[in-house]
mmCIF file of N, CA and C in Angstrom:
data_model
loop_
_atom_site.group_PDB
_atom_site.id
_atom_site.type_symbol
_atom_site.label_atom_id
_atom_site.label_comp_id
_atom_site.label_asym_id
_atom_site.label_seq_id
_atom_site.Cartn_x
_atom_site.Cartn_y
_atom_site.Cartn_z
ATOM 1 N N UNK A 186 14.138 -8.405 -14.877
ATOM 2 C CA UNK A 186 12.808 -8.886 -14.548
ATOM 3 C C UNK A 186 11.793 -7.843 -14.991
ATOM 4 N N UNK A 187 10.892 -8.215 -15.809
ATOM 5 C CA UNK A 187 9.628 -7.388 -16.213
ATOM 6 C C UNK A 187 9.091 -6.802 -15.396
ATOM 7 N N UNK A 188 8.044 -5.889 -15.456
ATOM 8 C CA UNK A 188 6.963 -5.448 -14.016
ATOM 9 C C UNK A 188 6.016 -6.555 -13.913
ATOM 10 N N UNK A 189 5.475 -7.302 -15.196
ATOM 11 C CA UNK A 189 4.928 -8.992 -14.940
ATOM 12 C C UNK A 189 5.013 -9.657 -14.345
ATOM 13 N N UNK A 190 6.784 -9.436 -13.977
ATOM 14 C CA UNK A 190 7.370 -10.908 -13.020
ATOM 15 C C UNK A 190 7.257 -10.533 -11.600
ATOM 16 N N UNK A 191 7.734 -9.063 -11.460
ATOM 17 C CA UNK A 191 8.164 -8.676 -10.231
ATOM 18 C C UNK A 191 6.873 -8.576 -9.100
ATOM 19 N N UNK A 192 7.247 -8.747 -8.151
ATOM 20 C CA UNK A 192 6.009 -9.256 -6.905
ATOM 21 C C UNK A 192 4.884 -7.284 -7.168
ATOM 22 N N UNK A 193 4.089 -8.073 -7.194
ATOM 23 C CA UNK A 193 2.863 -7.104 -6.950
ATOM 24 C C UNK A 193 2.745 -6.677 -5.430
ATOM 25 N N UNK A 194 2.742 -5.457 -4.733
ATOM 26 C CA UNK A 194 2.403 -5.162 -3.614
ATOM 27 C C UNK A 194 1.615 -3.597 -3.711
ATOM 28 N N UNK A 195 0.287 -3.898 -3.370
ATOM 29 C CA UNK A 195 -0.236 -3.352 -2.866
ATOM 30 C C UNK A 195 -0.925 -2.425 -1.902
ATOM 31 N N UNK A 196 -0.672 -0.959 -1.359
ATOM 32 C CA UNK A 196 -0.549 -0.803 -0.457
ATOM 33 C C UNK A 196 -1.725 0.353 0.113
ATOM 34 N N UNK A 197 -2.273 -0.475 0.869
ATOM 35 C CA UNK A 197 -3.938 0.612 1.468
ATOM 36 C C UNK A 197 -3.283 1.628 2.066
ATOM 37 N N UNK A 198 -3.319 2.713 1.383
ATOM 38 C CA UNK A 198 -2.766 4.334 1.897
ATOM 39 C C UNK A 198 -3.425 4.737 2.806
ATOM 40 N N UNK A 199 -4.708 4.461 3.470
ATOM 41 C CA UNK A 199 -5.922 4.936 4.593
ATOM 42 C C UNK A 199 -5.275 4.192 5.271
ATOM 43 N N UNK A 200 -5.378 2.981 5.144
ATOM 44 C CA UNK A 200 -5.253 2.108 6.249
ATOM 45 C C UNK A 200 -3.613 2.305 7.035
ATOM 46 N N UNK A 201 -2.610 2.338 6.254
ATOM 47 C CA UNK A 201 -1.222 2.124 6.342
ATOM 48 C C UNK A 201 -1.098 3.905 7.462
ATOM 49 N N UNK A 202 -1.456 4.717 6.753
ATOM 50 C CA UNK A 202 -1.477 6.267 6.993
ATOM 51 C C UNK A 202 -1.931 6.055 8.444
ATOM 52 N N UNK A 203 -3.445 5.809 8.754
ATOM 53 C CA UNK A 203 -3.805 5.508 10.200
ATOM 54 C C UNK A 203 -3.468 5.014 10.823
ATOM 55 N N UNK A 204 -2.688 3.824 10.562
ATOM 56 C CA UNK A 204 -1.850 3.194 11.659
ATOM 57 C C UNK A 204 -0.782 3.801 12.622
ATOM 58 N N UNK A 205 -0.505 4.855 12.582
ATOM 59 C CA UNK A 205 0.451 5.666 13.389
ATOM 60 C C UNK A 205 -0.498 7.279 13.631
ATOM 61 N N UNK A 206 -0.572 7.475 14.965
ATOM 62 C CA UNK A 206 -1.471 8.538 14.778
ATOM 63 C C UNK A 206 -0.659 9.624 15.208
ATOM 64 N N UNK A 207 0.177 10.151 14.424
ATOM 65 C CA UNK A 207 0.637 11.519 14.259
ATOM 66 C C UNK A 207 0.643 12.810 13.897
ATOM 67 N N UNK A 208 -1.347 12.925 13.953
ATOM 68 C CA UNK A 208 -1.463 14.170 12.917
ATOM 69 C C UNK A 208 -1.784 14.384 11.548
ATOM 70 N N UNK A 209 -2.137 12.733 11.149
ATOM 71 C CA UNK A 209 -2.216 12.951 9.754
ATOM 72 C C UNK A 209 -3.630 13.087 8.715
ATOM 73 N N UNK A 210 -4.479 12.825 10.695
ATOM 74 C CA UNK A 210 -5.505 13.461 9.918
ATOM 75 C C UNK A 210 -5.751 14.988 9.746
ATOM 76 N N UNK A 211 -4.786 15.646 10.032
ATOM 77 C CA UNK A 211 -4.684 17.133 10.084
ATOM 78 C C UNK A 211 -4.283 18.011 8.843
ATOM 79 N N UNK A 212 -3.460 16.565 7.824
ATOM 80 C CA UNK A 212 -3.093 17.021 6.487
ATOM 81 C C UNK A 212 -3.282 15.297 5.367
ATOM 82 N N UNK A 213 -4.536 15.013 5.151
ATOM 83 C CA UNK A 213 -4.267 13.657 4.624
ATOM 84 C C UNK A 213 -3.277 13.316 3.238
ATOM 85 N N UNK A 214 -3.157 14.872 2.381
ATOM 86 C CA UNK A 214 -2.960 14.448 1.227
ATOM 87 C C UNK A 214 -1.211 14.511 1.550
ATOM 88 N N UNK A 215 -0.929 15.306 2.406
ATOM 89 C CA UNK A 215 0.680 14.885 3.138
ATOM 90 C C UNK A 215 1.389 13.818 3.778
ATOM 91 N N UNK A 216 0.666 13.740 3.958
ATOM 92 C CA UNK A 216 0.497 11.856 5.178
ATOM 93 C C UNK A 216 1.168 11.052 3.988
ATOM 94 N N UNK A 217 -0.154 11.305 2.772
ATOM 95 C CA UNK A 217 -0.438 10.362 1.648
ATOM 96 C C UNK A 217 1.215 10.335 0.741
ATOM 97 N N UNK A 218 1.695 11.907 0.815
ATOM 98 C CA UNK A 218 2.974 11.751 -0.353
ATOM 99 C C UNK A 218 4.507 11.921 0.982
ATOM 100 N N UNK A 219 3.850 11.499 2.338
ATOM 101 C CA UNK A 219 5.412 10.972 3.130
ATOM 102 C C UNK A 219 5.090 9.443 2.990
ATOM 103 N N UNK A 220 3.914 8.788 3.171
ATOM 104 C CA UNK A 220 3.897 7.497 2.829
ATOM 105 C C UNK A 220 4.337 6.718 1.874
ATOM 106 N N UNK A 221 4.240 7.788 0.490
ATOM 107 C CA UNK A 221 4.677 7.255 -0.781
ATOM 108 C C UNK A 221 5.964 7.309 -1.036
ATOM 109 N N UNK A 222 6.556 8.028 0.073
ATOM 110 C CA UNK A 222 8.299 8.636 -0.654
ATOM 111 C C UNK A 222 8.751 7.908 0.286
ATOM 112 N N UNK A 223 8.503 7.185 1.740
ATOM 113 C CA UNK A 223 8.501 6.752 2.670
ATOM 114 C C UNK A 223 9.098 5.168 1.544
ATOM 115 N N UNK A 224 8.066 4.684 0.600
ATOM 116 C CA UNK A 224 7.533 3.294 -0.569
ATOM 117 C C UNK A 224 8.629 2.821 -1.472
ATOM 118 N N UNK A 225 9.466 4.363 -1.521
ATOM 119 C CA UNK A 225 10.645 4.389 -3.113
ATOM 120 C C UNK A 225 11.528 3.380 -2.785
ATOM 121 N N UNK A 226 12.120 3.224 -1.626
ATOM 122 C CA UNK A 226 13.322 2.179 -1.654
ATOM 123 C C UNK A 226 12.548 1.001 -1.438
ATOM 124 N N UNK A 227 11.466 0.381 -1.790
ATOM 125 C CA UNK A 227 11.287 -0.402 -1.607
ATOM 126 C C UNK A 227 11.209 -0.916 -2.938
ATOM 127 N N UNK A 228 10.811 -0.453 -4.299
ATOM 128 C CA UNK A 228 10.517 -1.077 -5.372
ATOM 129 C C UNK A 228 11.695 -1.643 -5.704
ATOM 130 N N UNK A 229 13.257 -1.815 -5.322
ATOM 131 C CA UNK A 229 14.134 -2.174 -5.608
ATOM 132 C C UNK A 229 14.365 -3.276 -4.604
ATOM 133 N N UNK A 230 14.566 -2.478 -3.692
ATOM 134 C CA UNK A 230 14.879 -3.977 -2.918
ATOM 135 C C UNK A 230 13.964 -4.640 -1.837
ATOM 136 N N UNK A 231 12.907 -4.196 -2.363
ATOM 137 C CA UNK A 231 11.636 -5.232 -1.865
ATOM 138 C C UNK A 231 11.796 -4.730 0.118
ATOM 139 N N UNK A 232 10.235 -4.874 0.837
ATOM 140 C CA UNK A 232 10.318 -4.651 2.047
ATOM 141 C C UNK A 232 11.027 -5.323 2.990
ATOM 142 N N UNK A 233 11.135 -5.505 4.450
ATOM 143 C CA UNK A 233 11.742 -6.723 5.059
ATOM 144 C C UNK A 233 10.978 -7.849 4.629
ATOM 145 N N UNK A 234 11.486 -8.993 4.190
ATOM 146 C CA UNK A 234 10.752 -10.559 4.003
ATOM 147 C C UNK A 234 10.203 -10.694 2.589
ATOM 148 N N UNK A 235 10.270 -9.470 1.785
ATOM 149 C CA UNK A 235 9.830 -9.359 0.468
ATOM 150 C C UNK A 235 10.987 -9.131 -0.590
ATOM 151 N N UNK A 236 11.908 -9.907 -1.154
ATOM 152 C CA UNK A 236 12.828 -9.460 -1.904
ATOM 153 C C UNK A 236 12.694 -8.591 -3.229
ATOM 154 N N UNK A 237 13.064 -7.738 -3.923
ATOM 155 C CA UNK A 237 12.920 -7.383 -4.725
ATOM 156 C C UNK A 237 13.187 -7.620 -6.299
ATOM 157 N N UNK A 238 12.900 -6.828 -7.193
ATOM 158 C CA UNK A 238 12.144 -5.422 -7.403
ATOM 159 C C UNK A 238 10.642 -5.961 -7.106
ATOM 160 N N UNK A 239 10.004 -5.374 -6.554
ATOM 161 C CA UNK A 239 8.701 -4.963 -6.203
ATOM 162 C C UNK A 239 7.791 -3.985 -7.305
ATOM 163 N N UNK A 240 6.572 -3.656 -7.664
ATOM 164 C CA UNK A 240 5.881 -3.081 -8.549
ATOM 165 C C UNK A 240 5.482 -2.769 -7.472
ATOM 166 N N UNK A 241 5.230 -1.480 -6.848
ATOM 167 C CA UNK A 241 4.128 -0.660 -5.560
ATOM 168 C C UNK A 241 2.935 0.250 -6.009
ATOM 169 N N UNK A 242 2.064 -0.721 -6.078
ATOM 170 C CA UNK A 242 0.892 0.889 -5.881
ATOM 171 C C UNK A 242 0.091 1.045 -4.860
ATOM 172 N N UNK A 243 0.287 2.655 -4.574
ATOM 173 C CA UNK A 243 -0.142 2.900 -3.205
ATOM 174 C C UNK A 243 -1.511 3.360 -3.622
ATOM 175 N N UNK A 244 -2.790 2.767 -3.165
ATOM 176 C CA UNK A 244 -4.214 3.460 -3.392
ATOM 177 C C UNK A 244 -4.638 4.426 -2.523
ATOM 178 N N UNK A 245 -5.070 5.258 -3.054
ATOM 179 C CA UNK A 245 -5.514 6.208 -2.396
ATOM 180 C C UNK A 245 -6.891 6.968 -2.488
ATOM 181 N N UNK A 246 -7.381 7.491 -1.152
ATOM 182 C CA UNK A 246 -8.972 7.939 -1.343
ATOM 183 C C UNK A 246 -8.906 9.479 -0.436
ATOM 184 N N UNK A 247 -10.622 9.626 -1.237
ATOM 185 C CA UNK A 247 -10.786 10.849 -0.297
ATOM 186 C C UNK A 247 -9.716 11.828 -0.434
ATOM 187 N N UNK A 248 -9.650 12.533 0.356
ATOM 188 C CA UNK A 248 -8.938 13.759 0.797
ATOM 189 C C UNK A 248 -7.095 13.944 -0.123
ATOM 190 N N UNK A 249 -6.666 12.369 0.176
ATOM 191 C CA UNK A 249 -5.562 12.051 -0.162
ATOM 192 C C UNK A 249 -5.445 11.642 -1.938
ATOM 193 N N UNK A 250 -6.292 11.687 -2.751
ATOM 194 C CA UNK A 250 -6.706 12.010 -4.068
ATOM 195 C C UNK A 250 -5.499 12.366 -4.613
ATOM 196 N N UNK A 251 -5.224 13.453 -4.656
ATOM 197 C CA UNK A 251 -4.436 14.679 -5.454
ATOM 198 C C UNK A 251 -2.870 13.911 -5.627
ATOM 199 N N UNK A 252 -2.760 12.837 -4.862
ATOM 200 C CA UNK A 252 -1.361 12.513 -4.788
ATOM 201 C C UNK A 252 -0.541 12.082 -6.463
ATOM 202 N N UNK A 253 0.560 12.331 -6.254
ATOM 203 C CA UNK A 253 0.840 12.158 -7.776
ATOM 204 C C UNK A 253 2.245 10.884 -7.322
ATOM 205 N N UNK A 254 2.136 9.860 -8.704
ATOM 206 C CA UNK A 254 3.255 8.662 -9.007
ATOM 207 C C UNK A 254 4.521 9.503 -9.019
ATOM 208 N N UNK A 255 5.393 8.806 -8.370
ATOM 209 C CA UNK A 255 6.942 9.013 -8.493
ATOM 210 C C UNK A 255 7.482 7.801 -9.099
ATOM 211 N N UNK A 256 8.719 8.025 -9.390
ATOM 212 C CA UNK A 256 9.501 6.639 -9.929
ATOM 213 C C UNK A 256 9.545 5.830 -8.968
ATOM 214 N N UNK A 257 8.742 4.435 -8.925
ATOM 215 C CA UNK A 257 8.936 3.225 -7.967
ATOM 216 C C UNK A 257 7.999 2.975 -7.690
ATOM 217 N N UNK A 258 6.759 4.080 -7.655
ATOM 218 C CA UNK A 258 5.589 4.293 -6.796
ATOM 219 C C UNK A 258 4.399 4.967 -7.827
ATOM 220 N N UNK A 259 3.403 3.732 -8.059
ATOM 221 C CA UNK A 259 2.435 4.551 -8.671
ATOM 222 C C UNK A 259 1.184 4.483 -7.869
ATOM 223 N N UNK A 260 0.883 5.926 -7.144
ATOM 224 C CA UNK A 260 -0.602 6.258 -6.885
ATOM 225 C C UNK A 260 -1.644 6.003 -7.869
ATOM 226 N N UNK A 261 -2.564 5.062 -7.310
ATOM 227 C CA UNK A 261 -3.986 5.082 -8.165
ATOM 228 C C UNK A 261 -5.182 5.542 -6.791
ATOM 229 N N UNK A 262 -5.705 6.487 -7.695
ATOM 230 C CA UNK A 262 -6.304 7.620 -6.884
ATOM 231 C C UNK A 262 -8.385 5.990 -7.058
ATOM 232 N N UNK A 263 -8.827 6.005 -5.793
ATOM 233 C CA UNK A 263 -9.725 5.221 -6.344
ATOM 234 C C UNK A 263 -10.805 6.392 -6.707
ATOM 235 N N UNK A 264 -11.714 6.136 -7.295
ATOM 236 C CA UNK A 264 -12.783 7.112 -7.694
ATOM 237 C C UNK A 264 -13.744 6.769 -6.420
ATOM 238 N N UNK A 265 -14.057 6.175 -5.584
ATOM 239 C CA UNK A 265 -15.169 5.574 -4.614
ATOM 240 C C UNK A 265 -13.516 4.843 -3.372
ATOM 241 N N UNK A 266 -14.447 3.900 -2.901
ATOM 242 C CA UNK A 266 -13.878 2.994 -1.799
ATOM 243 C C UNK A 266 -12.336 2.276 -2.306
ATOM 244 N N UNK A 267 -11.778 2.834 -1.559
ATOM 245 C CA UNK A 267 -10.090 2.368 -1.788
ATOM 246 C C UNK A 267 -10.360 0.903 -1.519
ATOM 247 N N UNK A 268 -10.936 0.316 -0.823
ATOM 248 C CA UNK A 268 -11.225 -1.063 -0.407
ATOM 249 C C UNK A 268 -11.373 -2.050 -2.233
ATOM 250 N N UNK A 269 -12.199 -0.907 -2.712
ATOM 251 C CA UNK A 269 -12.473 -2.199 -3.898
ATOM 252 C C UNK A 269 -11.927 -1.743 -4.733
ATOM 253 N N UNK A 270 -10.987 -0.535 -4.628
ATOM 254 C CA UNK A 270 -10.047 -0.879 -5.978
ATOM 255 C C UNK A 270 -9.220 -1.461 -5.598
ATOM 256 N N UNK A 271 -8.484 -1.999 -4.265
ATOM 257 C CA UNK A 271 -7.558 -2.845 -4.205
ATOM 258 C C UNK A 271 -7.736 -4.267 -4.647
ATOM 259 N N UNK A 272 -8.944 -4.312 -4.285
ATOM 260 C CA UNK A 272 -9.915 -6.122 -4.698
ATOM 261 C C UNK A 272 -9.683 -5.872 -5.896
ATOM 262 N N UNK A 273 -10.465 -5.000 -6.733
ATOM 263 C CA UNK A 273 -10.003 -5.403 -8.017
ATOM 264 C C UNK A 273 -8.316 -5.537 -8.620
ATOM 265 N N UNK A 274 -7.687 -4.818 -7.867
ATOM 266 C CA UNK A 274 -6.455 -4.688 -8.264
ATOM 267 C C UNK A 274 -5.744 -6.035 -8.034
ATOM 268 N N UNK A 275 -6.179 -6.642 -7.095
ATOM 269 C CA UNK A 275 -5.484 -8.135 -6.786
ATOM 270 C C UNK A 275 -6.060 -9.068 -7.234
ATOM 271 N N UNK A 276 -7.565 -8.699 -8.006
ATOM 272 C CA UNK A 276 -8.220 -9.783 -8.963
ATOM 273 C C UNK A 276 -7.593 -9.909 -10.082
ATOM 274 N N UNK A 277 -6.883 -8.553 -10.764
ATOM 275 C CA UNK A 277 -6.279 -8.455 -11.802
ATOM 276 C C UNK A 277 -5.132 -9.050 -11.889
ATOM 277 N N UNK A 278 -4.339 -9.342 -10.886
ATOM 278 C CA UNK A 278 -3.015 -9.587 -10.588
ATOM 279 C C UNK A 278 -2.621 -10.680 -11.504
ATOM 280 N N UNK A 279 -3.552 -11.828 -11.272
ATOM 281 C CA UNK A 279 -3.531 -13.406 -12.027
ATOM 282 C C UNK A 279 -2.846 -14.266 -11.325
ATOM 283 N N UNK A 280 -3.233 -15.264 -11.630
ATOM 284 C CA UNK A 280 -2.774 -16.610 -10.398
ATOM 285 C C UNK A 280 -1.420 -16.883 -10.465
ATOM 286 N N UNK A 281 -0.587 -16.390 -11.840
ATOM 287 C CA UNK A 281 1.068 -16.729 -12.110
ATOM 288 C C UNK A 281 1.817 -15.761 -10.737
ATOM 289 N N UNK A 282 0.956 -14.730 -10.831
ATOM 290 C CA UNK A 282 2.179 -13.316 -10.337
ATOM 291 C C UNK A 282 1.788 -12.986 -8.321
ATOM 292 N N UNK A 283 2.805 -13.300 -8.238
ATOM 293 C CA UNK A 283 2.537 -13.417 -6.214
ATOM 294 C C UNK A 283 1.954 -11.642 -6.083
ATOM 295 N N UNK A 284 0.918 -11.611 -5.183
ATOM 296 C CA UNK A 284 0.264 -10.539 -5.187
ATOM 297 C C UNK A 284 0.490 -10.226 -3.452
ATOM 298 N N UNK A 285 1.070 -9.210 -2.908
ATOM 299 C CA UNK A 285 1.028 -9.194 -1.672
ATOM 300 C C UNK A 285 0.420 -7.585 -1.341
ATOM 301 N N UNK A 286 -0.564 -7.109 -0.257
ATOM 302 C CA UNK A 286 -1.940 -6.699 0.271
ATOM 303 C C UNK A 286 -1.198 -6.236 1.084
ATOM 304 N N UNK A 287 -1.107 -4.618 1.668
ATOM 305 C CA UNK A 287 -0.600 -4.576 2.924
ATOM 306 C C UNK A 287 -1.509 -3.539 3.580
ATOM 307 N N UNK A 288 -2.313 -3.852 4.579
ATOM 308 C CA UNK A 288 -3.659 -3.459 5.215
ATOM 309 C C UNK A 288 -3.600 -4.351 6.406
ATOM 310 N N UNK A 289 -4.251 -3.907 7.221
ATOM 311 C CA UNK A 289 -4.866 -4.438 8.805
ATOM 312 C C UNK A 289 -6.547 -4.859 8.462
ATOM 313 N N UNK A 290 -6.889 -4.127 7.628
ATOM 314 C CA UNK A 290 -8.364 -4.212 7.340
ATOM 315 C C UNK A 290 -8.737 -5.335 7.283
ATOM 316 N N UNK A 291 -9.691 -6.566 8.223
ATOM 317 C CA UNK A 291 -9.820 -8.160 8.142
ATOM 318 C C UNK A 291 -10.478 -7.975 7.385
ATOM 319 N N UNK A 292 -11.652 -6.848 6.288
ATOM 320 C CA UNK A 292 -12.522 -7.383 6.091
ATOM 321 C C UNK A 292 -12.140 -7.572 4.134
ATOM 322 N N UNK A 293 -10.935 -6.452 4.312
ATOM 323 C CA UNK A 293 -10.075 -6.412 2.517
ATOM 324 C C UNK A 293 -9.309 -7.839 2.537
ATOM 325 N N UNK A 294 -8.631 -8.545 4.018
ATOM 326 C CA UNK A 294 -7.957 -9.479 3.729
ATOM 327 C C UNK A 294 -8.584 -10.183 3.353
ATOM 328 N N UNK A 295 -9.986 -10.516 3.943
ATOM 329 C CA UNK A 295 -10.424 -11.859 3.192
ATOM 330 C C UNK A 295 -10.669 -11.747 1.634
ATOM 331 N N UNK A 296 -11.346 -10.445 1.669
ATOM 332 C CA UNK A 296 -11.699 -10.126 0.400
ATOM 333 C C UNK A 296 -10.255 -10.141 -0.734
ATOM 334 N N UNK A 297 -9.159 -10.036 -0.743
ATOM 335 C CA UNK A 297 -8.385 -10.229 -1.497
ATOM 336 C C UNK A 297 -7.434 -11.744 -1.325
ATOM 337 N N UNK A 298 -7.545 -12.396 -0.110
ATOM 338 C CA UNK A 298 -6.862 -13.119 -0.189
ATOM 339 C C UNK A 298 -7.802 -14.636 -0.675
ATOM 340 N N UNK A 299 -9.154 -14.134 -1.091
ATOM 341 C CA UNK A 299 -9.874 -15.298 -2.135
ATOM 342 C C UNK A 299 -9.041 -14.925 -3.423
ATOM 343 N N UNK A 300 -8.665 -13.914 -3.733
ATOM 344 C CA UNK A 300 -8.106 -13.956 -5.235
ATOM 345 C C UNK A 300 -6.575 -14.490 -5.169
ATOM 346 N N UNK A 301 -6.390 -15.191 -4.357
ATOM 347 C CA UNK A 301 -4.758 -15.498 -3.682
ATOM 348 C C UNK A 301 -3.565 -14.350 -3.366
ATOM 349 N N UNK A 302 -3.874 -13.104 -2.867
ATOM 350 C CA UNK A 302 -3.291 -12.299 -2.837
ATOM 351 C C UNK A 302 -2.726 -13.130 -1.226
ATOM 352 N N UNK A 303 -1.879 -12.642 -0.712
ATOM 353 C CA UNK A 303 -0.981 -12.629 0.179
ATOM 354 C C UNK A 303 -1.102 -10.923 1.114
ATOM 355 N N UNK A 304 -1.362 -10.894 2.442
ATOM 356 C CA UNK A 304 -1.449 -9.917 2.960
ATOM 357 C C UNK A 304 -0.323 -9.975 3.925
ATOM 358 N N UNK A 305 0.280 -8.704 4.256
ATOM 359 C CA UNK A 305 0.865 -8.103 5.742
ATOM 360 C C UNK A 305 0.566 -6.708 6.324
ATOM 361 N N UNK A 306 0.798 -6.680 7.466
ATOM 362 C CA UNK A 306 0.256 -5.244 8.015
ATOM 363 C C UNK A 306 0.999 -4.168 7.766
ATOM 364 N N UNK A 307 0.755 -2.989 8.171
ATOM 365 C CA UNK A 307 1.187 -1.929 7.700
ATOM 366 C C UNK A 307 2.956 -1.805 8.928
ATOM 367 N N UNK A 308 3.271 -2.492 9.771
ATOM 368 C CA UNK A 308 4.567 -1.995 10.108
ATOM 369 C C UNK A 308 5.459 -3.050 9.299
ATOM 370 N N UNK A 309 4.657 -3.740 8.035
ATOM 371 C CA UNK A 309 5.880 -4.035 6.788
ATOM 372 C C UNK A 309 6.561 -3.186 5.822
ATOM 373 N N UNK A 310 5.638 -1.923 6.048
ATOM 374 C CA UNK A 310 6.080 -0.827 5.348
ATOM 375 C C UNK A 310 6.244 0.227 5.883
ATOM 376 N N UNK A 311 6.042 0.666 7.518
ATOM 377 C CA UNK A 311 6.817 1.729 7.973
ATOM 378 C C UNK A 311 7.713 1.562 8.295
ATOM 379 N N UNK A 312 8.795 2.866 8.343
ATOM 380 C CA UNK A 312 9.980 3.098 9.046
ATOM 381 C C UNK A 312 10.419 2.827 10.348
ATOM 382 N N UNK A 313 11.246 2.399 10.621
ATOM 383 C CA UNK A 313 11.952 2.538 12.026
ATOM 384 C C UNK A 313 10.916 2.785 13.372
ATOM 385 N N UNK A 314 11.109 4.375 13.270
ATOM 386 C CA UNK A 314 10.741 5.745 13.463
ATOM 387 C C UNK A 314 9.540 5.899 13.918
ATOM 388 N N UNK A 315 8.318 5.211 12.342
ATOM 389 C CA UNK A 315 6.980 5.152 13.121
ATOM 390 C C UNK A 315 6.728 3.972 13.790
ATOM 391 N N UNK A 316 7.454 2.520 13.419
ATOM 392 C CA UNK A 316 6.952 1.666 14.411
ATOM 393 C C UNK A 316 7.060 1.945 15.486
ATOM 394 N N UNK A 317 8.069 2.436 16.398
ATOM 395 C CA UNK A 317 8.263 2.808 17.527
ATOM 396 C C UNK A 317 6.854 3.852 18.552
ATOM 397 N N UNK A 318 6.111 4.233 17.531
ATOM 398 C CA UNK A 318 5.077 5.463 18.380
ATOM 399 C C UNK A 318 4.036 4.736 19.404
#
């Protein structure tokens, strides 16, 4: 399967990061690369309810910038509001390729799910470990 075919998921690094409050506003750009390494087994075999391979990019702002792509996982650092590079990112997606949004933010869901993106919250992509806090 191409990266064309494979499900687009999107993942708000502010938003996902804050959802568990462990300190991470104490180191954001750390938060930012346990979140992302946290992401790797997912480009294969897709999250719970999401089968895989998956294409993941985790956006990232502010503080959490500096983060660098691993294999599975490509950081796009936004230059401004992580909010609208995800919009654009799920405008880009195209109506063939299932686009799935993973944020709490109501005000990105609506905003991406006019471009037919598909949203879930951020304990689709944490661990065990942090859902539990």
């Amino acid at each position: 399967m191409s990266e064309d075919e494979a499900v687009l998921m999107i993942v708000d690094g502010a938003n996902v990061v804050g959802s568990v409050p462990d300190g991470w506003w104490r180191d954001r750009q750390g938060a930012a690369v346990r979140l992302r390494d946290s992401l790797v087994p997912y480009a294969a075999a897709g999250p719970p309810g999401l089968p895989g391979p998956v294409e993941i990019v985790l956006v990232v702002e502010g503080a959490a910038r500096g983060v660098d792509s691993v294999a599975g996982v490509r950081v796009a650092p936004a230059p401004g509001s992580g909010d609208d590079l995800i919009a654009e990112l799920a405008a880009t997606a195209g109506p063939d390729r299932e686009c799935v949004v993973v944020t709490a933010d109501r005000g990105l869901r609506q905003r991406v799910e006019a471009y037919g993106a598909r949203c879930v919250g951020p304990r689709a992509v944490r661990p065990p470990s942090d859902r539990e806090r």
